[in-house]
mmCIF file of C-alpha atoms in Angstrom:
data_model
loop_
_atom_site.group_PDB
_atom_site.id
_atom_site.type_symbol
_atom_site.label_atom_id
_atom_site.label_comp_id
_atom_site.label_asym_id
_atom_site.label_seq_id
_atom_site.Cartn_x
_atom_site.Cartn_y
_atom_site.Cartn_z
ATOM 1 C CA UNK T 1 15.803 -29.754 -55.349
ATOM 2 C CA UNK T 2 11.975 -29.708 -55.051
ATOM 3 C CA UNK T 3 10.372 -32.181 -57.781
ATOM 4 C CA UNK T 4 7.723 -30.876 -60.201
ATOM 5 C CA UNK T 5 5.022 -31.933 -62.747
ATOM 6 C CA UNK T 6 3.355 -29.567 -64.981
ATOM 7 C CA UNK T 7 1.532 -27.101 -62.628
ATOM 8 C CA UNK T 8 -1.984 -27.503 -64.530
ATOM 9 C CA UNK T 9 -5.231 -28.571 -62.999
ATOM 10 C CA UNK T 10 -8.604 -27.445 -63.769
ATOM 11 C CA UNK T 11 -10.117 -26.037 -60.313
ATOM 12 C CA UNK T 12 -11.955 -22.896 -60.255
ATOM 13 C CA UNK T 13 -8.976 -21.620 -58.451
ATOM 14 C CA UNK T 14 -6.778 -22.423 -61.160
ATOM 15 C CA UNK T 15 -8.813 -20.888 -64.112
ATOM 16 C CA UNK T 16 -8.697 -17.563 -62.025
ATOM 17 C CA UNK T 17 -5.139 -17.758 -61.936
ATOM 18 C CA UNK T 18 -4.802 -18.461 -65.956
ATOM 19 C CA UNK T 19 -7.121 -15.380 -66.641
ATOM 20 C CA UNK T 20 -5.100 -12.870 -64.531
ATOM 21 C CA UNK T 21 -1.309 -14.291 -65.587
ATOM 22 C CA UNK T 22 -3.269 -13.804 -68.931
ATOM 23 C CA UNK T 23 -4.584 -10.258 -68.777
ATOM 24 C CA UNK T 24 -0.949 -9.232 -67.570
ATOM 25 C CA UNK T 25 1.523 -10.648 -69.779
ATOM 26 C CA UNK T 26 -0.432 -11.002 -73.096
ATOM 27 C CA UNK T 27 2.929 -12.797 -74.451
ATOM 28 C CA UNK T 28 5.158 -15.505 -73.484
ATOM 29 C CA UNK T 29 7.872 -13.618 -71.380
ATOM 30 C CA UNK T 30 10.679 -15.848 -72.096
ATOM 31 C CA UNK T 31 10.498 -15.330 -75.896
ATOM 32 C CA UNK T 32 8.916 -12.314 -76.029
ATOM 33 C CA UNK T 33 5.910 -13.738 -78.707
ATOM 34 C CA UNK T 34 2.345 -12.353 -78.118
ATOM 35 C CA UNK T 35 -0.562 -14.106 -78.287
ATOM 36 C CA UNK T 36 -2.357 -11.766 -81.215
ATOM 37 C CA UNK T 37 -5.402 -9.416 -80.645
ATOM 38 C CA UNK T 38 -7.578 -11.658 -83.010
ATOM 39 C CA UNK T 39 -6.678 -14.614 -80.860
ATOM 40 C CA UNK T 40 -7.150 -12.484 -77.110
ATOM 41 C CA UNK T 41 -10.891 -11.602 -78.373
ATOM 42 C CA UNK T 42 -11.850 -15.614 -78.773
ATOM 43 C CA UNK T 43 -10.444 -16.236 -75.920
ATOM 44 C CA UNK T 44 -7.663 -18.621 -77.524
ATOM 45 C CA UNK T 45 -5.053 -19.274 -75.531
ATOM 46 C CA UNK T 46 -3.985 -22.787 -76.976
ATOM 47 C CA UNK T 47 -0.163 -22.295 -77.175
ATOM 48 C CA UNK T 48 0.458 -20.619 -74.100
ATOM 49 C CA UNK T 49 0.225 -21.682 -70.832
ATOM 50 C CA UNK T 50 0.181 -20.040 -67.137
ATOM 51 C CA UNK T 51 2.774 -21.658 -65.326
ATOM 52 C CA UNK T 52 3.235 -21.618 -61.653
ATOM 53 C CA UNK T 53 6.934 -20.714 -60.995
ATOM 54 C CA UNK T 54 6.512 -22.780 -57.653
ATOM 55 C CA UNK T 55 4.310 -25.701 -58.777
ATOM 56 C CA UNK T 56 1.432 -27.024 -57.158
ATOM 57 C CA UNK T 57 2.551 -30.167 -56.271
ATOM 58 C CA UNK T 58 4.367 -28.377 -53.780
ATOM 59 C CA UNK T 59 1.766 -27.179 -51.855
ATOM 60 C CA UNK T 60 2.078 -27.984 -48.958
ATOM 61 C CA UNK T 61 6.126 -27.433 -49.158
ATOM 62 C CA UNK T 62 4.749 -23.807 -49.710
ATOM 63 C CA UNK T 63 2.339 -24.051 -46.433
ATOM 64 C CA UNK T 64 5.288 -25.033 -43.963
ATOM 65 C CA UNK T 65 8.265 -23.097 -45.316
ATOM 66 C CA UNK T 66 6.105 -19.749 -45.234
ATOM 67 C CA UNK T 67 5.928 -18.977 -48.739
ATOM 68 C CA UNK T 68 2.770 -17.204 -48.462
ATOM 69 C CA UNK T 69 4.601 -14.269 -46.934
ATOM 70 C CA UNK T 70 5.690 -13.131 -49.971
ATOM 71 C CA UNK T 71 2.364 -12.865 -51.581
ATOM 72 C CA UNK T 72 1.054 -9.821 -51.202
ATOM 73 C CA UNK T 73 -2.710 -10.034 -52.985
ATOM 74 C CA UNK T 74 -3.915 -12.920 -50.942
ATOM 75 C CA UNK T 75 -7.760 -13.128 -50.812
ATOM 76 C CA UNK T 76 -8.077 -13.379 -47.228
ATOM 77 C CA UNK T 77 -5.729 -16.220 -44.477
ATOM 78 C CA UNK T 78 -7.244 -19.268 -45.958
ATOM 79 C CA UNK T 79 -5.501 -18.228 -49.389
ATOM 80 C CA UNK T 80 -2.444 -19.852 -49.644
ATOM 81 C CA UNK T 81 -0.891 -17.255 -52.476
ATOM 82 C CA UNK T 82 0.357 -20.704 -54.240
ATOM 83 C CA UNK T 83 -2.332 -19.501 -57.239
ATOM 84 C CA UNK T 84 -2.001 -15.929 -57.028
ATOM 85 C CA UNK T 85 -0.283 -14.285 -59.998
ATOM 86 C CA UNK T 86 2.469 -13.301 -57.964
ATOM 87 C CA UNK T 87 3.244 -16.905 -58.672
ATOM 88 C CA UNK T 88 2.850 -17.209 -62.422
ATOM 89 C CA UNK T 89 4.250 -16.183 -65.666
ATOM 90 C CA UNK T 90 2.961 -16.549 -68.969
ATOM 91 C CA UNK T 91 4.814 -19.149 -71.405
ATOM 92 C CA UNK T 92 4.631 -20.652 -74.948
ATOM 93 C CA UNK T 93 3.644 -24.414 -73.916
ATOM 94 C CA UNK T 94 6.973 -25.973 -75.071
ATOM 95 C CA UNK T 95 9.105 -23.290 -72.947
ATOM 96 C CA UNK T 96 7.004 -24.099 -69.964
ATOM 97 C CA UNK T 97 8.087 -27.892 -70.113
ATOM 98 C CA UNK T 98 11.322 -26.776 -69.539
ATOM 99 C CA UNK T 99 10.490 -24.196 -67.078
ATOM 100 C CA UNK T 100 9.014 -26.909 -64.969
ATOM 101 C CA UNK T 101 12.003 -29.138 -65.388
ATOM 102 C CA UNK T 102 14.129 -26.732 -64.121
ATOM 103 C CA UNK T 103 16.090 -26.881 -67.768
ATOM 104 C CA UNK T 104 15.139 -23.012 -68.488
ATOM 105 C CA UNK T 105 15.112 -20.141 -65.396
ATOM 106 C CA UNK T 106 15.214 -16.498 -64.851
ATOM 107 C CA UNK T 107 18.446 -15.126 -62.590
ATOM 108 C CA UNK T 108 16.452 -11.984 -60.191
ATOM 109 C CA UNK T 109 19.915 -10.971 -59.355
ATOM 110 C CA UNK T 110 21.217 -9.924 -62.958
ATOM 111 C CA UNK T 111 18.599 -8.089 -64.524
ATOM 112 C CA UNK T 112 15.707 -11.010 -64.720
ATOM 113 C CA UNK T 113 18.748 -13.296 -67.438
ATOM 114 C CA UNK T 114 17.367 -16.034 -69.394
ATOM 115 C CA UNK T 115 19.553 -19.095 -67.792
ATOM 116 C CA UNK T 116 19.081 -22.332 -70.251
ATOM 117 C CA UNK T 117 21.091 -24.918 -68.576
ATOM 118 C CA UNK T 118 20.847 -27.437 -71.027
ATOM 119 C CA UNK T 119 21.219 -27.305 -75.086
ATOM 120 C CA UNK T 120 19.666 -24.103 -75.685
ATOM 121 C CA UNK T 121 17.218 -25.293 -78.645
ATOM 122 C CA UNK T 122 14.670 -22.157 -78.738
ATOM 123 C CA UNK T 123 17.462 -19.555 -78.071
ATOM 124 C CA UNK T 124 16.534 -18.051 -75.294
ATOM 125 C CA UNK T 125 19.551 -17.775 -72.941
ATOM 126 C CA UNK T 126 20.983 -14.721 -72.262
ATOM 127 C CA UNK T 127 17.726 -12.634 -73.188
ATOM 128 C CA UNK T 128 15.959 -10.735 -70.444
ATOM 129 C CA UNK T 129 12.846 -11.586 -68.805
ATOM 130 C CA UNK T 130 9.799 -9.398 -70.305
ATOM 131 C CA UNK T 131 9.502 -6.135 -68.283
ATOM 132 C CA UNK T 132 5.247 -6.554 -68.395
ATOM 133 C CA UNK T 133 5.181 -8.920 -65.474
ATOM 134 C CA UNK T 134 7.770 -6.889 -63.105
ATOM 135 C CA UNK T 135 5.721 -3.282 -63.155
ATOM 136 C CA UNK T 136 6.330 -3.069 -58.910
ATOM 137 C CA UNK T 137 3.553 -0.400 -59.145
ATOM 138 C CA UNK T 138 1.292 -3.195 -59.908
ATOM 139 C CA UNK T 139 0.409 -5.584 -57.164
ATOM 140 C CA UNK T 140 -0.019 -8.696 -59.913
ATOM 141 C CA UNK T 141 3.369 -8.306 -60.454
ATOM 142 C CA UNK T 142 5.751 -11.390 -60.346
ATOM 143 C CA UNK T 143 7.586 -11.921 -57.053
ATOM 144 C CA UNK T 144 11.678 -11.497 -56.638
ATOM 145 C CA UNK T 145 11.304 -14.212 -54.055
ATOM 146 C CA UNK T 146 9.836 -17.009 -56.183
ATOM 147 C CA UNK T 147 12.196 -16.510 -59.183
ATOM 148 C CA UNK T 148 14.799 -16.459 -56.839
ATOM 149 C CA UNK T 149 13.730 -20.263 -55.517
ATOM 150 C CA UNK T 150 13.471 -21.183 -58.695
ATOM 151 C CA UNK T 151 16.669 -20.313 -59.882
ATOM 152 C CA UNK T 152 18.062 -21.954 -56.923
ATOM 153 C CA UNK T 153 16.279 -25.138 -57.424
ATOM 154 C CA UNK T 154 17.562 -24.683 -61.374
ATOM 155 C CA UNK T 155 20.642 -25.004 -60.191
ATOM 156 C CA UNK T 156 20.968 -27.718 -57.908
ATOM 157 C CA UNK T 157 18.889 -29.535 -60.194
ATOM 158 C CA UNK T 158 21.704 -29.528 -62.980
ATOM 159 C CA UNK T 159 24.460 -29.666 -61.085
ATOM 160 C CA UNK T 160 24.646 -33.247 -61.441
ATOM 161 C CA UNK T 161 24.841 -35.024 -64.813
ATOM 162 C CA UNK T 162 23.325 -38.165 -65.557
ATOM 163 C CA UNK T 163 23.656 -39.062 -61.778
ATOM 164 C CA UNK T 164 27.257 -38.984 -61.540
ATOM 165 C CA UNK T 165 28.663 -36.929 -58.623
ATOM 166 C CA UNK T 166 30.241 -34.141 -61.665
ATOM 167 C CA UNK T 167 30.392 -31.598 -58.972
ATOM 168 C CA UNK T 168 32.243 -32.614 -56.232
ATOM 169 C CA UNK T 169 34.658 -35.425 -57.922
ATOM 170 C CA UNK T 170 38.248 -33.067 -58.163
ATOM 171 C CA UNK T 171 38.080 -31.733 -54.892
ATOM 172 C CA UNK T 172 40.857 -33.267 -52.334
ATOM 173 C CA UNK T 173 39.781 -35.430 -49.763
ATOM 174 C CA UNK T 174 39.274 -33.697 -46.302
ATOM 175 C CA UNK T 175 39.135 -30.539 -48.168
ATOM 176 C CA UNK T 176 36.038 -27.521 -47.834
ATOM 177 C CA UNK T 177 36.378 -25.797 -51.230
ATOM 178 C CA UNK T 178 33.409 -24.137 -50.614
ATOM 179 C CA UNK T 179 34.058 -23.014 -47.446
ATOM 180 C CA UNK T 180 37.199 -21.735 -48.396
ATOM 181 C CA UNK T 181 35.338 -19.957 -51.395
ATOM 182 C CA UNK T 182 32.796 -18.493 -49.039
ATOM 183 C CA UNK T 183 35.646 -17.346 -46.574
ATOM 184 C CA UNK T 184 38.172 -15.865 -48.933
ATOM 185 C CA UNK T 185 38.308 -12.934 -51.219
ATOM 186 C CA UNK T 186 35.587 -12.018 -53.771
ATOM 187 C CA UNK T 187 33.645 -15.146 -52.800
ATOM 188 C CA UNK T 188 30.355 -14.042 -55.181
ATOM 189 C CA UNK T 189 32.787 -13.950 -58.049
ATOM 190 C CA UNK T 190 34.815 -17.305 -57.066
ATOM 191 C CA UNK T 191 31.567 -18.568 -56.441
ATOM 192 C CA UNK T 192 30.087 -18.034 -60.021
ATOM 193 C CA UNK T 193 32.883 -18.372 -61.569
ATOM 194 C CA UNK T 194 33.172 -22.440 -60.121
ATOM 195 C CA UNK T 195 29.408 -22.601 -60.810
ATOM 196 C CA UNK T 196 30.181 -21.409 -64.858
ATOM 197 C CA UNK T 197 33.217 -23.743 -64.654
ATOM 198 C CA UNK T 198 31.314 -26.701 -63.187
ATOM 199 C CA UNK T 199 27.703 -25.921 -65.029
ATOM 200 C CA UNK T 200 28.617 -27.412 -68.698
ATOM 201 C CA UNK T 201 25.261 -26.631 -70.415
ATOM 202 C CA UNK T 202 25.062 -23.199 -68.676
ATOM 203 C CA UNK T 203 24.492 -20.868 -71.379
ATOM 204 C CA UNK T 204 24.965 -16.770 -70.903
#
């Protein structure tokens, strides 16, 4: 999987993308809390963050694998998209931590799900994604795409534990279980259903 660090800097760029991720979600859209009113009018933001769902650090990643084709409020071709709210949510600043190390992520393909893949100490997993960032009549609207790369990378982050080779260890030599997975019946259910199996601190 792609590495990360927290995706915060302080260009001019980047404090464009806070204030729109801002002005759309209002709340942390993994727990649902809302910054209050009071705290919106001074401009105090303190516990939340904007996170990029794919980070900075990878920009250039972005450049070459075409990511900026799914960004559809680009300001003009020298705009990458890589700080365009397409690209952000809003978060509490402890939930972002584990956003950006892949320990919490949101499943596109079943309903926007919660996915904690390790101990699941603010509760979270299994809760739904906040509907204010996913309006598709609005073109600041988070992207499918992105939470769909970062639910892959979530995955193949943790599908190792502590190093050792957890995911591979019980199948015969010589053998392609996941070919014959992929090639048999009901592969998408086989499929998750070794991934739940295999995933310890998967939490639904």
């Amino acid at each position: 999987c792609v590495s990360r660090i927290l995706s915060q800097t302080v260009s001019g760029r980047d404090e464009a993308f806070r204030q729109r991720v801002r002005e759309r979600d209002r709340k942390c859209v993994i727990t649902g809390v809302a910054n209050p009113d009071r705290l919106i009018a001074l401009n105090d933001w303190s516990s939340y963050h904007a996170a990029h769902i794919f980070p900075l650090s990878g920009e250039d990643w972005f450049i070459r694998n075409s990511f900026s084709r799914w960004i559809t409020n680009r300001a003009g071709e020298r705009d990458t998209g890589i700080s365009s709210c397409q690209n952000g949510l809003l978060m509490l600043s402890h939930i972002h931590e584990k956003f950006d190390n892949f320990s919490i992520s949101i499943n596109p393909d079943d309903n926007y799900r919660i996915i904690t893949f390790r101990d699941d100490v603010f509760n979270v997993g299994g809760r739904l994604l906040d509907p204010v960032c996913l309006d598709p009549s609005d073109e600041n609207s988070v992207r499918d795409e992105l939470l769909r790369w970062h639910f892959r990378q979530a995955v193949l982050a943790n599908m190792r534990g502590a190093g050792e080779p957890v995911f591979e260890t019980d199948f015969p030599p010589g053998s392609d279980m996941v070919g014959e997975i992929r090639n048999g019946p009901d592969a998408v259910k086989r499929m998750e259903a070794e991934l739940f199996s295999r995933l310890g601190g998967l939490s639904l």
